[in-house]
N, CA, C and O atoms as a Maestro MAE file, in Angstrom:
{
 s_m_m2io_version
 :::
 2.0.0
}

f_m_ct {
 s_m_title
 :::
 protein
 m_atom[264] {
  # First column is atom index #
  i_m_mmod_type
  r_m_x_coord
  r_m_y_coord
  r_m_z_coord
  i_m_residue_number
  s_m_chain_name
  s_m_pdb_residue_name
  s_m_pdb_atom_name
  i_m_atomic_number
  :::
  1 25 107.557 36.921 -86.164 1 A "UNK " " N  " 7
  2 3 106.130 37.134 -86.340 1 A "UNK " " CA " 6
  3 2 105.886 38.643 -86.461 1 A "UNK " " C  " 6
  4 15 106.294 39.528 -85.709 1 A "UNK " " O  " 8
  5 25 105.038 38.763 -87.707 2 A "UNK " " N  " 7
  6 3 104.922 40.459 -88.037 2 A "UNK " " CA " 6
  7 2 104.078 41.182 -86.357 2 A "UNK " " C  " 6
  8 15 103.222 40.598 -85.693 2 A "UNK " " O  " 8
  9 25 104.597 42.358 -86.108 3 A "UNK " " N  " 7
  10 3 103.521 43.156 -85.019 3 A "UNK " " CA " 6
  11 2 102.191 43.015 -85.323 3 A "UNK " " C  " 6
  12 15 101.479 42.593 -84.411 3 A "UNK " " O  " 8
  13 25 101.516 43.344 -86.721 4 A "UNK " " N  " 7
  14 3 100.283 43.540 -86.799 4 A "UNK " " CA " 6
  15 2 99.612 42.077 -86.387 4 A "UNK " " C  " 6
  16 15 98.523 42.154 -85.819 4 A "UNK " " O  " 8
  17 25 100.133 40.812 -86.607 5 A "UNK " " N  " 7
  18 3 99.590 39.559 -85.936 5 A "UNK " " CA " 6
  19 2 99.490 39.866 -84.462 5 A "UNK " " C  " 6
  20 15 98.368 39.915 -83.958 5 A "UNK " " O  " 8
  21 25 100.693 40.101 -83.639 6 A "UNK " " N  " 7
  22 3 100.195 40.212 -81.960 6 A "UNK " " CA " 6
  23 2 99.456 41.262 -81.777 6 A "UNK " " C  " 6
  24 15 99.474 41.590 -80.590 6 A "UNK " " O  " 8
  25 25 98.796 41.952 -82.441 7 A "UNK " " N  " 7
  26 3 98.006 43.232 -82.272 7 A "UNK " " CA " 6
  27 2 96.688 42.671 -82.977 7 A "UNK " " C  " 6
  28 15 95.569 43.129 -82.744 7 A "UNK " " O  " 8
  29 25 96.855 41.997 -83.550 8 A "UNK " " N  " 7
  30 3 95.319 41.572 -84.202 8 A "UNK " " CA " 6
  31 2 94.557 40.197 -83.210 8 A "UNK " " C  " 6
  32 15 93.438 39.727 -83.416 8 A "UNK " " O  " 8
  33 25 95.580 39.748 -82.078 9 A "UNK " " N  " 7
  34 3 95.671 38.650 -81.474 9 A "UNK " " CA " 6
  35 2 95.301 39.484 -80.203 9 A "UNK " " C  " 6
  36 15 94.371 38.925 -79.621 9 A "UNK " " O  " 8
  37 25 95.623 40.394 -79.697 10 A "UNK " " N  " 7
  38 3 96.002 41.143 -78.287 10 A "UNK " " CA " 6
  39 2 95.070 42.228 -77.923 10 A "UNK " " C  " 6
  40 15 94.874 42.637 -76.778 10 A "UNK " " O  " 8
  41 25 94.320 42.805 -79.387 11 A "UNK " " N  " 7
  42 3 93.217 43.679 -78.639 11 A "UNK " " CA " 6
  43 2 92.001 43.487 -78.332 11 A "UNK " " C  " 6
  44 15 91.428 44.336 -77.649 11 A "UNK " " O  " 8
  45 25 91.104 41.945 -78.906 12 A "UNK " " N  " 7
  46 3 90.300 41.183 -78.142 12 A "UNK " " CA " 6
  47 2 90.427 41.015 -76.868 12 A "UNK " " C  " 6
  48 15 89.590 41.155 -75.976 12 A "UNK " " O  " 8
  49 25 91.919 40.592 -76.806 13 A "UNK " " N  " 7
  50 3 91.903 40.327 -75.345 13 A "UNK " " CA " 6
  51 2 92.010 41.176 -74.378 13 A "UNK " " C  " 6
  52 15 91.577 41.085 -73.230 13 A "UNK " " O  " 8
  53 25 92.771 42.250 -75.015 14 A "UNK " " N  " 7
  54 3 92.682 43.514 -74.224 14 A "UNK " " CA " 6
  55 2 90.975 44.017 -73.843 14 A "UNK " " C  " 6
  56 15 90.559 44.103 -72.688 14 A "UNK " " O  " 8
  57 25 90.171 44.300 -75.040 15 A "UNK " " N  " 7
  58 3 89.004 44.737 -75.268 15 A "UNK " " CA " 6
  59 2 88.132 44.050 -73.871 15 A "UNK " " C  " 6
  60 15 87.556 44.875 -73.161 15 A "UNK " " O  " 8
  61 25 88.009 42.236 -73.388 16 A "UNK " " N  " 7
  62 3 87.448 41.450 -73.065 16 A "UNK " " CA " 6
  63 2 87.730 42.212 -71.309 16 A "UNK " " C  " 6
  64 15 87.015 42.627 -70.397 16 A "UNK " " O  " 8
  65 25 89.359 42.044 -71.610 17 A "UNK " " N  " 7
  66 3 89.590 42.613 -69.795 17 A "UNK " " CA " 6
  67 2 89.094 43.721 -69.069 17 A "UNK " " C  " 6
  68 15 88.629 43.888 -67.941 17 A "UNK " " O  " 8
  69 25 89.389 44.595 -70.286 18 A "UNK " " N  " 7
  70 3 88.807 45.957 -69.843 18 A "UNK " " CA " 6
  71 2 87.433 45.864 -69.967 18 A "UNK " " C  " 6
  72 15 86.884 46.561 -69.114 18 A "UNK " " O  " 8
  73 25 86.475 45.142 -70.863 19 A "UNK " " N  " 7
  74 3 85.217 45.054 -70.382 19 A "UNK " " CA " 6
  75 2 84.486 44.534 -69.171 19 A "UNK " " C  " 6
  76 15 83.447 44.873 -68.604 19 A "UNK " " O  " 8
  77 25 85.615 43.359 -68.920 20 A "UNK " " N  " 7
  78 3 85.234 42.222 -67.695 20 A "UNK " " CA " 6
  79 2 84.946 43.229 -66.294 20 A "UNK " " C  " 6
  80 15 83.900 43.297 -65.648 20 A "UNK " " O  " 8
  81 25 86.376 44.056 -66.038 21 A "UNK " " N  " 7
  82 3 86.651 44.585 -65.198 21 A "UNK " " CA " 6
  83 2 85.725 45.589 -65.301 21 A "UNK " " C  " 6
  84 15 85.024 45.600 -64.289 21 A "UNK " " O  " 8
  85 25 85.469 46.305 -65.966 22 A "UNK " " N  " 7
  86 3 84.728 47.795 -65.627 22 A "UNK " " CA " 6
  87 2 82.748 47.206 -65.474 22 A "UNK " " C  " 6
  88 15 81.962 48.070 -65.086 22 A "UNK " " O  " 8
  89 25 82.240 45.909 -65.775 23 A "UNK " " N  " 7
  90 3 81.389 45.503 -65.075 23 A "UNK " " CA " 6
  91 2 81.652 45.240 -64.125 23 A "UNK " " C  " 6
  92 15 80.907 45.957 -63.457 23 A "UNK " " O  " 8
  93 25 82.703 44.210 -62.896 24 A "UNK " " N  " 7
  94 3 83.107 44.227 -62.025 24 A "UNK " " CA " 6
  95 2 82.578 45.618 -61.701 24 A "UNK " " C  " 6
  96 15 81.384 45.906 -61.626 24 A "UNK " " O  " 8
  97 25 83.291 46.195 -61.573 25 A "UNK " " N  " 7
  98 3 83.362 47.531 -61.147 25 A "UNK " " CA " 6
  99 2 82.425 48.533 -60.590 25 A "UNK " " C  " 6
  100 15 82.452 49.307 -59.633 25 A "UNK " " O  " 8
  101 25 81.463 48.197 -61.672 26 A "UNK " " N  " 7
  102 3 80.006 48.562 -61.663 26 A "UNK " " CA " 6
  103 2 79.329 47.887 -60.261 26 A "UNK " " C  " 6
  104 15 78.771 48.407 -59.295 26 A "UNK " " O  " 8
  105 25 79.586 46.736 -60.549 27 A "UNK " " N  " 7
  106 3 78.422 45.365 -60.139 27 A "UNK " " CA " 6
  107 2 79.167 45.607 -58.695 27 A "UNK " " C  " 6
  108 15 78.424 45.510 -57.718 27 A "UNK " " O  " 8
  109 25 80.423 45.882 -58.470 28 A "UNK " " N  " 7
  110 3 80.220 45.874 -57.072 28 A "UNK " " CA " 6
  111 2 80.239 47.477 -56.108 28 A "UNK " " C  " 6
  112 15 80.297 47.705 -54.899 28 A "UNK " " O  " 8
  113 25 80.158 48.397 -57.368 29 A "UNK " " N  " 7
  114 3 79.714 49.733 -56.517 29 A "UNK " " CA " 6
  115 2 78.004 49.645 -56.532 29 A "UNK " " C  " 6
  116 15 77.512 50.415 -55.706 29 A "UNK " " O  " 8
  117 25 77.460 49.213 -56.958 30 A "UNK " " N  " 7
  118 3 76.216 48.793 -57.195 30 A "UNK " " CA " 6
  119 2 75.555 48.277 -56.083 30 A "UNK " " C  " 6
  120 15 74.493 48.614 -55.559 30 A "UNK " " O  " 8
  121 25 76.498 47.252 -55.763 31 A "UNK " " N  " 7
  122 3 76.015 46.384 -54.268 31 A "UNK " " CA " 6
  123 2 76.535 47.133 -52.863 31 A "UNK " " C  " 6
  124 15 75.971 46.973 -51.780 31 A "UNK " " O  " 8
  125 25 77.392 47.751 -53.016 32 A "UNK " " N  " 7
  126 3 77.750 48.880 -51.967 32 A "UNK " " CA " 6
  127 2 76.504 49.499 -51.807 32 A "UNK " " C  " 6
  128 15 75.931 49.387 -50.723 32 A "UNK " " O  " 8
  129 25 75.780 50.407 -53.117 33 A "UNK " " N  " 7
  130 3 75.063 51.312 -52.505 33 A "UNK " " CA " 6
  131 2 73.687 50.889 -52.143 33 A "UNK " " C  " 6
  132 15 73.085 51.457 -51.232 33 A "UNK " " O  " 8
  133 25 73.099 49.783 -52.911 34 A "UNK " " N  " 7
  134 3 72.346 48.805 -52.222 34 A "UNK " " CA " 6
  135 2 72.155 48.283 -50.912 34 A "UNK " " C  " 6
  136 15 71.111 48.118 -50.281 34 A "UNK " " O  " 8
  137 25 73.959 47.928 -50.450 35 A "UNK " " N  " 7
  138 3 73.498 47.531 -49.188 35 A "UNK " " CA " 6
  139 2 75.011 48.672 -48.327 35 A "UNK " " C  " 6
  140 15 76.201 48.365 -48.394 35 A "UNK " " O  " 8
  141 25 74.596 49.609 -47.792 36 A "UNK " " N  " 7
  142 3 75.911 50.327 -47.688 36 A "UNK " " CA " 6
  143 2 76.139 49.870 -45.887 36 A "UNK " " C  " 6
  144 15 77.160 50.302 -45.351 36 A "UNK " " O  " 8
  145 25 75.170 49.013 -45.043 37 A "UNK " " N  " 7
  146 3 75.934 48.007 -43.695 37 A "UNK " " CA " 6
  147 2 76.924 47.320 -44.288 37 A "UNK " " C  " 6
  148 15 77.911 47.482 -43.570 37 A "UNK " " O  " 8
  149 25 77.240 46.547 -45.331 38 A "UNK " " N  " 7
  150 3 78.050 45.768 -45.893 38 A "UNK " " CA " 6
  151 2 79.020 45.661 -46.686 38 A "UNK " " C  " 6
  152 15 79.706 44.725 -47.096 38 A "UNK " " O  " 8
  153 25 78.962 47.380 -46.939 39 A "UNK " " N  " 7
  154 3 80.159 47.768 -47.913 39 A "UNK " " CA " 6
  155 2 81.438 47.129 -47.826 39 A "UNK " " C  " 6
  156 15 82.064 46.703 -48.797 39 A "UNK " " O  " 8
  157 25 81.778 47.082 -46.719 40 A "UNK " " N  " 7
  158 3 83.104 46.528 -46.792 40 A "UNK " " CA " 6
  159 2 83.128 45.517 -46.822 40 A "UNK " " C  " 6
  160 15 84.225 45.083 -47.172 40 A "UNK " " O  " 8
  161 25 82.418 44.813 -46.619 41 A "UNK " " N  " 7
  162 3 82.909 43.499 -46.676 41 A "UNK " " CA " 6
  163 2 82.177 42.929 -48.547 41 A "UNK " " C  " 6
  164 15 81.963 41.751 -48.832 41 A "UNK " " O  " 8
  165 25 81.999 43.821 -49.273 42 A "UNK " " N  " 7
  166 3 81.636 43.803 -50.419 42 A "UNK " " CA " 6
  167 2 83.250 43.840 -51.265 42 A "UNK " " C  " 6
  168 15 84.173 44.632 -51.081 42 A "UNK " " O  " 8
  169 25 83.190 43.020 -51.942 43 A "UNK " " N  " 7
  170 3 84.416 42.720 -52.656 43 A "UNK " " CA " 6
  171 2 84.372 42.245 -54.156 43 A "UNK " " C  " 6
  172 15 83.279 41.920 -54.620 43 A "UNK " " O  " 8
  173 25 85.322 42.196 -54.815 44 A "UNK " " N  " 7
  174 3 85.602 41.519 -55.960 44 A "UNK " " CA " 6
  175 2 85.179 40.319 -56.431 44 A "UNK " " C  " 6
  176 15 84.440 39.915 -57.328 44 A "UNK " " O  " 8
  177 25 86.138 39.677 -55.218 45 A "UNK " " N  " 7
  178 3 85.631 38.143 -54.971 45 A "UNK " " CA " 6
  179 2 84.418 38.015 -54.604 45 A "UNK " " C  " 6
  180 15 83.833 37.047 -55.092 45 A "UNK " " O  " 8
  181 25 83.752 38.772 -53.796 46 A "UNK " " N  " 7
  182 3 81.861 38.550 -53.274 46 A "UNK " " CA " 6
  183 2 81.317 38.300 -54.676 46 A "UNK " " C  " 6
  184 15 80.672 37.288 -54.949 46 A "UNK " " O  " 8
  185 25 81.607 39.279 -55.570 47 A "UNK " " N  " 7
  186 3 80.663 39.623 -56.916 47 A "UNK " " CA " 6
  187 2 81.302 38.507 -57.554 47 A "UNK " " C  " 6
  188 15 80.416 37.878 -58.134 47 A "UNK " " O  " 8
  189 25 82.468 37.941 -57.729 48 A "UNK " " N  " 7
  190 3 82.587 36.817 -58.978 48 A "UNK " " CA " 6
  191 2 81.804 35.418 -58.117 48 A "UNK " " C  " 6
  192 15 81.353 34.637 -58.955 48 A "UNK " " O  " 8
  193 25 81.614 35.060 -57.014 49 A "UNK " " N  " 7
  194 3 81.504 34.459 -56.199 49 A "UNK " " CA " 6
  195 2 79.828 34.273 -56.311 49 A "UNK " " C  " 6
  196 15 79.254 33.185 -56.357 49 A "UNK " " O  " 8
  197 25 79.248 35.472 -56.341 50 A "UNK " " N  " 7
  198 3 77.587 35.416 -56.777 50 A "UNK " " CA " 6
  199 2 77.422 35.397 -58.116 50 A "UNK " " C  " 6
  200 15 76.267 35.188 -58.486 50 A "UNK " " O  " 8
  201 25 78.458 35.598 -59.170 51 A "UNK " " N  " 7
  202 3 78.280 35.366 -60.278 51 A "UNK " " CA " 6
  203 2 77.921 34.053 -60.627 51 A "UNK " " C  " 6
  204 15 76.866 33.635 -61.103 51 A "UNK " " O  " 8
  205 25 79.338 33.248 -60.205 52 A "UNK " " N  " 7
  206 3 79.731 32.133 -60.280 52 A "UNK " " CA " 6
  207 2 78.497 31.152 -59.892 52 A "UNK " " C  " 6
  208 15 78.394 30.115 -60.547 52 A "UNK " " O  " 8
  209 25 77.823 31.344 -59.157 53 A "UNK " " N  " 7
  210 3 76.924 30.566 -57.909 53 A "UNK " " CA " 6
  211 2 75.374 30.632 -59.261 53 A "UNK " " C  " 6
  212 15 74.843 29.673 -59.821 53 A "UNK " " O  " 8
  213 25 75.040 32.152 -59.402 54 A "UNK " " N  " 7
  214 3 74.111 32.280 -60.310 54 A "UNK " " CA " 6
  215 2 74.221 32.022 -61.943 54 A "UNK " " C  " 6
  216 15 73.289 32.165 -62.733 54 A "UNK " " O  " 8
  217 25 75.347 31.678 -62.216 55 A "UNK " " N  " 7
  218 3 75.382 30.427 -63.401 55 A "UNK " " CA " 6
  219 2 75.410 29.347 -63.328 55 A "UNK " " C  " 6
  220 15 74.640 28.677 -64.015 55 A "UNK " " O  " 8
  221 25 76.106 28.893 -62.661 56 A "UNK " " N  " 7
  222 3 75.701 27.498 -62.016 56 A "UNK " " CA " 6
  223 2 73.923 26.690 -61.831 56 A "UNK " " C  " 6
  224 15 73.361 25.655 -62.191 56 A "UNK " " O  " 8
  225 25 73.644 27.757 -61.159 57 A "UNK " " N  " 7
  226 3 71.979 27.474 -60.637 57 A "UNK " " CA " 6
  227 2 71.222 27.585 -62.131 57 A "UNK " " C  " 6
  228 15 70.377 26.762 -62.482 57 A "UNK " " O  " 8
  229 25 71.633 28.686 -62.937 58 A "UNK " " N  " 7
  230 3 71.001 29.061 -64.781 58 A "UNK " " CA " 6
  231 2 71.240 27.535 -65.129 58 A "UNK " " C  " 6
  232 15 70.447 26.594 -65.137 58 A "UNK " " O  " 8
  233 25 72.681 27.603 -65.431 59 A "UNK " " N  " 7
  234 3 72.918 25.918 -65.964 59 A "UNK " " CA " 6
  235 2 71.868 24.654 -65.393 59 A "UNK " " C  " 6
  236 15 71.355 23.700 -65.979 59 A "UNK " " O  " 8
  237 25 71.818 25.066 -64.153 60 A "UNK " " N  " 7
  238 3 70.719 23.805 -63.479 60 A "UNK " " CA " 6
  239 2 69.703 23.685 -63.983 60 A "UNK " " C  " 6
  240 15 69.079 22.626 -64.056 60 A "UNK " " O  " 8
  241 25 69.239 25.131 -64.572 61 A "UNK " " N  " 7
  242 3 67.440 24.892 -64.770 61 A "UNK " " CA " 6
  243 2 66.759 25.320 -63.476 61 A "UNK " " C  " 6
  244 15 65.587 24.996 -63.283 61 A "UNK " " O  " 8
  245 25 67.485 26.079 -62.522 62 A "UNK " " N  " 7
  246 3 66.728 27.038 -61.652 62 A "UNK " " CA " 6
  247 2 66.045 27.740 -62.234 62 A "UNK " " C  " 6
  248 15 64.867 27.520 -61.954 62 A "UNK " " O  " 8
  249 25 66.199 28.627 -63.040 63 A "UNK " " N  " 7
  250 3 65.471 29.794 -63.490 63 A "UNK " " CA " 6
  251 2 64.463 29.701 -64.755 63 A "UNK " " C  " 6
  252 15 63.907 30.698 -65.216 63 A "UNK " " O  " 8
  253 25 64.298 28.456 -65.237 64 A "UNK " " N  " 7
  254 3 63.319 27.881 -66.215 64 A "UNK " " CA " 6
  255 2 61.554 28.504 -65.329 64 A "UNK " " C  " 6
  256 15 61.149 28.456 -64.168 64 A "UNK " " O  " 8
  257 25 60.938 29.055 -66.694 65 A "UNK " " N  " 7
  258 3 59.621 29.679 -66.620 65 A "UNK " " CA " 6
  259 2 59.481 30.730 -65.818 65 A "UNK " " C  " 6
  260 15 58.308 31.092 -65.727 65 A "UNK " " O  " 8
  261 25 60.415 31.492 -65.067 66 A "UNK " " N  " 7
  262 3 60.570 33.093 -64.831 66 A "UNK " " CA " 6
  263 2 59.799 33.794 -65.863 66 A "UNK " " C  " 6
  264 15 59.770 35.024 -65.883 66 A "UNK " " O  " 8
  :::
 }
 m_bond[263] {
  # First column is bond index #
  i_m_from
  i_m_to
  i_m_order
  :::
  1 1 2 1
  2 2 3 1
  3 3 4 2
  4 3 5 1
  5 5 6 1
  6 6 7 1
  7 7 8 2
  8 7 9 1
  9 9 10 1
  10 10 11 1
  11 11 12 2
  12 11 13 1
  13 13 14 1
  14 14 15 1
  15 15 16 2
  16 15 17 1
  17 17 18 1
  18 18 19 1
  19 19 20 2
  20 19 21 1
  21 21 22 1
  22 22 23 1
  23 23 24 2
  24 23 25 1
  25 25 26 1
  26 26 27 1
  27 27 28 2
  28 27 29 1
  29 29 30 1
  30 30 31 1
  31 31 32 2
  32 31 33 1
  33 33 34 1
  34 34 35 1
  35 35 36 2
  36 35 37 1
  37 37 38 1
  38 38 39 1
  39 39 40 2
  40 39 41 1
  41 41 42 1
  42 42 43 1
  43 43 44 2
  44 43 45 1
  45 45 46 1
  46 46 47 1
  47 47 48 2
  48 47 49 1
  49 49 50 1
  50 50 51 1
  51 51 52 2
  52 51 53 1
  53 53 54 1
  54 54 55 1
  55 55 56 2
  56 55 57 1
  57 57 58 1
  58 58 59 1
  59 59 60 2
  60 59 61 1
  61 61 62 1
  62 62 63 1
  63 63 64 2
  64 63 65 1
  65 65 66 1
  66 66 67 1
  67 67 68 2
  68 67 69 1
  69 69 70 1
  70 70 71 1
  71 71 72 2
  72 71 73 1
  73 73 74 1
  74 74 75 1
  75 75 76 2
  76 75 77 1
  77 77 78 1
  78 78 79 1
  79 79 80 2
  80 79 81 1
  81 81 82 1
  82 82 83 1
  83 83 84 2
  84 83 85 1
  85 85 86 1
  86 86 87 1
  87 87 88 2
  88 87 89 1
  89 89 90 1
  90 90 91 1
  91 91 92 2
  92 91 93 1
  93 93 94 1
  94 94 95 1
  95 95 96 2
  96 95 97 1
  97 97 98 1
  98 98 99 1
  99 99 100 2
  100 99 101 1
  101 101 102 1
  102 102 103 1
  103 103 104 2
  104 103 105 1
  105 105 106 1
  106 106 107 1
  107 107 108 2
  108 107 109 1
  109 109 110 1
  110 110 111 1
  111 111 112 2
  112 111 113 1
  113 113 114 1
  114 114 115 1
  115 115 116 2
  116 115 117 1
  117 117 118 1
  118 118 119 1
  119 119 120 2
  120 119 121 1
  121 121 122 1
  122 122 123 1
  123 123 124 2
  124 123 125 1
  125 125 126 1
  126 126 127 1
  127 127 128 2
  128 127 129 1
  129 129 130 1
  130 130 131 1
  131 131 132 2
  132 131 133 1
  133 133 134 1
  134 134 135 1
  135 135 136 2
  136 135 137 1
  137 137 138 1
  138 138 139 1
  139 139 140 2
  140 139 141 1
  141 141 142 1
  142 142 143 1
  143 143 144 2
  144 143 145 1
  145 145 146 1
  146 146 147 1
  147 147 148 2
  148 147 149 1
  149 149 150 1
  150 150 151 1
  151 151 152 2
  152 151 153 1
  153 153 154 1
  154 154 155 1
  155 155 156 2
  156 155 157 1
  157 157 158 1
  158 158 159 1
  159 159 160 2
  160 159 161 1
  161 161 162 1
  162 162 163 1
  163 163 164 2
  164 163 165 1
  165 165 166 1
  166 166 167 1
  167 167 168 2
  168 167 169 1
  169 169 170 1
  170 170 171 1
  171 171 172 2
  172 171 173 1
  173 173 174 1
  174 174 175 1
  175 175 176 2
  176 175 177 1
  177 177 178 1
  178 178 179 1
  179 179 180 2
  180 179 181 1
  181 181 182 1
  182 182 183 1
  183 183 184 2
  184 183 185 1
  185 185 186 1
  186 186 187 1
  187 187 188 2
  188 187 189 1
  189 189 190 1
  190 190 191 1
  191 191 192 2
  192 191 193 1
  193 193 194 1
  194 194 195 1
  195 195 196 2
  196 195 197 1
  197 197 198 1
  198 198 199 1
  199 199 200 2
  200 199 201 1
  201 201 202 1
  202 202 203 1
  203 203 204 2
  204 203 205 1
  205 205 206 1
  206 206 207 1
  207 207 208 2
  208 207 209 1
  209 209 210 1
  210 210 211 1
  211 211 212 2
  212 211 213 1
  213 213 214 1
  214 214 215 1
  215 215 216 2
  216 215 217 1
  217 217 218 1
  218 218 219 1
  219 219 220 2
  220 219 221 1
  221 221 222 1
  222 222 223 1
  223 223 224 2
  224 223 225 1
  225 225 226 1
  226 226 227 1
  227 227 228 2
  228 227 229 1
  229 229 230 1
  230 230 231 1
  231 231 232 2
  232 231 233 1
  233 233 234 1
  234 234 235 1
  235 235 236 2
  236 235 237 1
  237 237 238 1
  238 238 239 1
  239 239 240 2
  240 239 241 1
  241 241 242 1
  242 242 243 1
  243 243 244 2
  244 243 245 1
  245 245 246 1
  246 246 247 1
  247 247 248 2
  248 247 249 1
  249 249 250 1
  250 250 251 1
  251 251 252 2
  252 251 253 1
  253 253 254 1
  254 254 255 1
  255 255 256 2
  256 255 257 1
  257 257 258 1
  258 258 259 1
  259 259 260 2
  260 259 261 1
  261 261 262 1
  262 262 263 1
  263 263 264 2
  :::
 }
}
């Protein structure tokens, strides 16, 4: 298989991670300085965890007529 195929295949995905992560990133220095009693126990997992929870509830039709 020519290189330029795994490179035309590999920098989406590259592009996606490095985007994923550097919101991460954001989203949970964000909530640090928001709530800085709780910093530590502010994590990775906290933020995919409230992600996760607040799509879920979108999908439900919680947030219909906001």
């Amino acid at each position: 298989m020519p290189i330029y195929l795994i490179s035309k295949a590999a920098d989406p995905i590259f592009a996606f991670a490095i985007g994923t992560s550097a919101a991460l990133l954001r989203i949970q220095r964000e909530q640090r300085e928001k709530f800085p009693e709780r910093a530590k126990d502010i994590s990775i997992g906290n933020v995919l965890q409230l992600g996760a929870s607040r799509v879920q509830r979108w999908w439900a039709g919680d947030f219909q007529g906001l």
